[in-house]
CSV table of C-alpha atoms in Angstrom, one decimal:
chain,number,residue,atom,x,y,z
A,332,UNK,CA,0.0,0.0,0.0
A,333,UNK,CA,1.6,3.0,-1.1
A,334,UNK,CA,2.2,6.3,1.9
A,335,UNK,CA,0.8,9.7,1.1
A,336,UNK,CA,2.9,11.9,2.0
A,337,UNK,CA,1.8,15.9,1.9
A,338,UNK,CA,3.6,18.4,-0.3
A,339,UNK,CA,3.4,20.6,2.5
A,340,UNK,CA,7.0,20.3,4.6
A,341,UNK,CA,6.7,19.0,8.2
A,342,UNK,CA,6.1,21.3,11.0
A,343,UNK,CA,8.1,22.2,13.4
A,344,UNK,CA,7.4,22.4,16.8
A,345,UNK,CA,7.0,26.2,18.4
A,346,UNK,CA,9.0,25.1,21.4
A,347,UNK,CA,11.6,24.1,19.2
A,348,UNK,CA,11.6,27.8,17.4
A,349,UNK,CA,11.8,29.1,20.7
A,350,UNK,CA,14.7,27.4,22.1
A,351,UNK,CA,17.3,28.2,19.3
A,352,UNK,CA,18.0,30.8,20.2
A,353,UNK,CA,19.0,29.6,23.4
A,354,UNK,CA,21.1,27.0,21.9
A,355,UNK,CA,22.8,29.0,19.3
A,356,UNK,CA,23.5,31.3,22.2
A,357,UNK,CA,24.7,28.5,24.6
A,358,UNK,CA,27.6,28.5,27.3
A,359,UNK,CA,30.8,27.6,25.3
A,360,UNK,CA,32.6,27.2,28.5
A,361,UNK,CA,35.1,30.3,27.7
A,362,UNK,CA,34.3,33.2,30.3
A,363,UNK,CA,33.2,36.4,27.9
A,364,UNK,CA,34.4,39.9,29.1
A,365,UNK,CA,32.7,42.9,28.7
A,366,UNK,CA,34.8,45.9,27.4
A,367,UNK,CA,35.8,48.2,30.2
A,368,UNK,CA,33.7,51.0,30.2
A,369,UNK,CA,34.9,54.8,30.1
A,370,UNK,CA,33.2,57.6,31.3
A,371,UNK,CA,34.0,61.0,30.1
A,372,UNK,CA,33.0,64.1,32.9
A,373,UNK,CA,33.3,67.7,32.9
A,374,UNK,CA,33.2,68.8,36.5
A,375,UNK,CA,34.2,71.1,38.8
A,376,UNK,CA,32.0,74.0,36.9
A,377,UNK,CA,32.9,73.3,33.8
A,378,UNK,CA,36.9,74.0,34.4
A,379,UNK,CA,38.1,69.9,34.4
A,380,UNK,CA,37.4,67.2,31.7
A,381,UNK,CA,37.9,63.7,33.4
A,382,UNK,CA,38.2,60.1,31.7
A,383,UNK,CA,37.1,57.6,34.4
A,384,UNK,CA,36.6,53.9,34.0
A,385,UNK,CA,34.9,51.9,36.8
A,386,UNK,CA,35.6,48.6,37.7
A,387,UNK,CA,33.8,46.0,40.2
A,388,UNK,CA,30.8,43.8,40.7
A,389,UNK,CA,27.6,44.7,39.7
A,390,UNK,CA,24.8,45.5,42.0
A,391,UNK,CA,27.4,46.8,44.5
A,392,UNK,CA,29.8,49.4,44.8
A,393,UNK,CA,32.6,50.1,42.1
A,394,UNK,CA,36.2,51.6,42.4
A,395,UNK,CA,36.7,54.5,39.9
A,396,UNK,CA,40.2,54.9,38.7
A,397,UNK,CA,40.9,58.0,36.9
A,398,UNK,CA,42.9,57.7,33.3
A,399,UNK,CA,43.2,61.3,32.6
A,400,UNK,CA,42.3,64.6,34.1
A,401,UNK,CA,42.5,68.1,31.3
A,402,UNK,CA,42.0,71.6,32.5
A,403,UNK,CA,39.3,73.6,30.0
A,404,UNK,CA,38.4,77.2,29.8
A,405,UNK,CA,34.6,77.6,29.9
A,406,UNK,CA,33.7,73.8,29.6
A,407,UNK,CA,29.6,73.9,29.2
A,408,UNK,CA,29.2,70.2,27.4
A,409,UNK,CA,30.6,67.0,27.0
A,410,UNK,CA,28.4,64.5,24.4
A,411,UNK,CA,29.5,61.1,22.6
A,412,UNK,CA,29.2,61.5,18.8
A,413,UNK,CA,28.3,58.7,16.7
A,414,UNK,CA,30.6,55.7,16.9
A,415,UNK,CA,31.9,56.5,20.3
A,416,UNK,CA,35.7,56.7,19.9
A,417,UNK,CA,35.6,60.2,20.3
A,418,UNK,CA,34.0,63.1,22.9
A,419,UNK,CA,32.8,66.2,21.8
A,420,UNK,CA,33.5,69.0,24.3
A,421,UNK,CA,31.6,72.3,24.0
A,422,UNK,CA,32.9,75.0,25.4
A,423,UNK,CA,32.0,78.7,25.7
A,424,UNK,CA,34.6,80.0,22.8
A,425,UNK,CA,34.2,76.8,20.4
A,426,UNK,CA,33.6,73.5,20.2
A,427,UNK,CA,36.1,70.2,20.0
A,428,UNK,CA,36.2,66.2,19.7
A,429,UNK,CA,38.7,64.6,21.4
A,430,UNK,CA,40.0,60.6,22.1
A,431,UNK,CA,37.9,58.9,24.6
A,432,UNK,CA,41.8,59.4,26.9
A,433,UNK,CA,41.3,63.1,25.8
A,434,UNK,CA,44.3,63.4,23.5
A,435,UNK,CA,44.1,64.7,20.2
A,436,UNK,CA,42.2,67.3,20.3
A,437,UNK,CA,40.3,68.6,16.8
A,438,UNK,CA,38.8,71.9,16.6
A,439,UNK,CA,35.3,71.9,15.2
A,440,UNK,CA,34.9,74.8,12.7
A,441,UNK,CA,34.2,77.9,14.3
A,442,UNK,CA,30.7,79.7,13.6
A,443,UNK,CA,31.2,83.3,11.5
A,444,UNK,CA,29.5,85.4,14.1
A,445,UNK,CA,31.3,86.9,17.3
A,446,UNK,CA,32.0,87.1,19.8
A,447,UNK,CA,31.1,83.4,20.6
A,448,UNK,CA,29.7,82.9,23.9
A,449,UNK,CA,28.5,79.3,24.0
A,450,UNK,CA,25.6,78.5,27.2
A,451,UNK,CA,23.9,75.2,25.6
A,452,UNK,CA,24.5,72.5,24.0
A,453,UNK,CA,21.9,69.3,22.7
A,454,UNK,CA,22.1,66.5,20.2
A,455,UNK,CA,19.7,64.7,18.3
A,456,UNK,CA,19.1,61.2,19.4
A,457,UNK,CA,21.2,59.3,16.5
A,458,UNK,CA,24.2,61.5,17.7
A,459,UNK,CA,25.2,63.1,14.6
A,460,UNK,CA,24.0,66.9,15.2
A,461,UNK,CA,25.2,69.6,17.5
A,462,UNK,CA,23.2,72.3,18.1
A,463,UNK,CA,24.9,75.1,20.4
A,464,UNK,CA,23.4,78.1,21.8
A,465,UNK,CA,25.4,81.2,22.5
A,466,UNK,CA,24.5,84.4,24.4
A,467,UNK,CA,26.5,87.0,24.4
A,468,UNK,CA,24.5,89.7,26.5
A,469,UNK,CA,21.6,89.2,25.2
A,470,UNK,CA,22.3,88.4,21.3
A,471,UNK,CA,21.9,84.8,20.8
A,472,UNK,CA,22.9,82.8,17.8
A,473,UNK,CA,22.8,79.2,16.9
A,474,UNK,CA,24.9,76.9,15.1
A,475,UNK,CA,24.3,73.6,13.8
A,476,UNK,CA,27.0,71.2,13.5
A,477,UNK,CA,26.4,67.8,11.7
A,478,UNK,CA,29.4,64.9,11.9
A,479,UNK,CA,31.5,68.0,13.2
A,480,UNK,CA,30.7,69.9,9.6
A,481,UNK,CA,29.7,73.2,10.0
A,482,UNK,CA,25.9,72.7,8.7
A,483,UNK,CA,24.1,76.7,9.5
A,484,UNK,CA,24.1,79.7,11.6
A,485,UNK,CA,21.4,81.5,12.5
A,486,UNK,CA,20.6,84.9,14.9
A,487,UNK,CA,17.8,84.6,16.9
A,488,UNK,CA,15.3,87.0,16.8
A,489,UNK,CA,15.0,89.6,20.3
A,490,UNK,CA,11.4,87.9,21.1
A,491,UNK,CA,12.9,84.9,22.0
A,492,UNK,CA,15.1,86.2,24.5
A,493,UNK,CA,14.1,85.3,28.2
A,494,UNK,CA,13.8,88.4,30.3
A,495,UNK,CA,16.9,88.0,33.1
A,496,UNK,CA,16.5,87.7,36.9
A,497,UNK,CA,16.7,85.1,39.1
A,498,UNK,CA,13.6,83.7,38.9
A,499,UNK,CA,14.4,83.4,34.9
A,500,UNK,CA,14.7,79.6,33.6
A,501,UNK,CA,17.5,78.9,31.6
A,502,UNK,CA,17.4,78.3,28.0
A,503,UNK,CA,16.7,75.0,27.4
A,504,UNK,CA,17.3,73.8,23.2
A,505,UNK,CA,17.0,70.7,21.9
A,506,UNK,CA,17.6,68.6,18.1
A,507,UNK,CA,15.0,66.8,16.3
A,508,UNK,CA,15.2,64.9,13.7
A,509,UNK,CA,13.7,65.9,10.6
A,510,UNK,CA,11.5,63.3,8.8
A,511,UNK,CA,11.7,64.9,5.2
A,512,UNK,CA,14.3,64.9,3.0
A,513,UNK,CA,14.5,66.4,-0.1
């Protein structure tokens, strides 16, 4: 008696599905490391840039060592481009990447108005823009950096300038990304 046998291909269990995964990512008795992770700070009000890596268990307190400690003039910003092998430092007079050990450092090109007088700094969410705010005494400009290229400048128009005091927020500015492109 002949078998029928269906064209259609045999099924495979859902559990099975589930589980490679698992197995594909199974123990292959080597112990995996996790790269050691650096932390880039600008402290002490805005005058020290500090590479720090920590190191210990998780869940519990860490040691911090320090790996390198630069004095800046008028630090306002520290962000991670895209990629993360460099740090981009704002500061009030310009704007630089440096190495994740904060050697080398590159100049970003500088903005065609002055005086610069850099306050904010924000970056969009894939990490490839820079906007920067500066006030200088009440003019403010902005400049838009994209992959450290010098993308546009604007002035901002006197309406949009907070009235000073103490009970004034600060400026807050922020990068969104566009969803048309022409």
């Amino acid at each position: 008696m002949p078998i029928h046998r269906s064209a259609r291909p045999p099924r495979v269990p859902l559990v099975a599905l589930l589980a490679l995964p698992l197995l594909l990512a199974a123990c292959t008795g080597t112990e995996e490391t996790s790269a050691p992770l650096r932390l880039v700070l600008l402290t002490d009000g805005g005058s020290v840039l500090r590479a720090v890596t920590p190191s210990g268990s998780s869940g519990g307190n860490v040691t911090v060592t320090e790996d390198a400690r630069e004095s800046v003039t008028g630090g306002v910003n520290v962000t991670t481009p895209t990629g993360g092998q460099r740090v981009t430092l704002t500061r009030a007079a310009g704007t630089e990447s440096r190495a994740a050990d904060l050697s080398d450092p590159r100049a970003y090109p500088d903005p065609a108005y002055t005086p610069r007088c850099t306050v904010r700094a924000a970056q969009n969410a894939a990490r490839d823009r820079l906007l920067i705010l500066s006030d200088c005494g009440g003019v403010q400009n902005l400049a838009m950096y994209q992959n450290a290229a010098l993308q546009w400048t604007a002035a901002l128009p006197t309406a949009l300038q907070p009235a000073p005091g103490s009970d004034t927020p600060p400026t807050r500015v922020a990068v969104q990304l566009s969803l048309l492109h022409i």
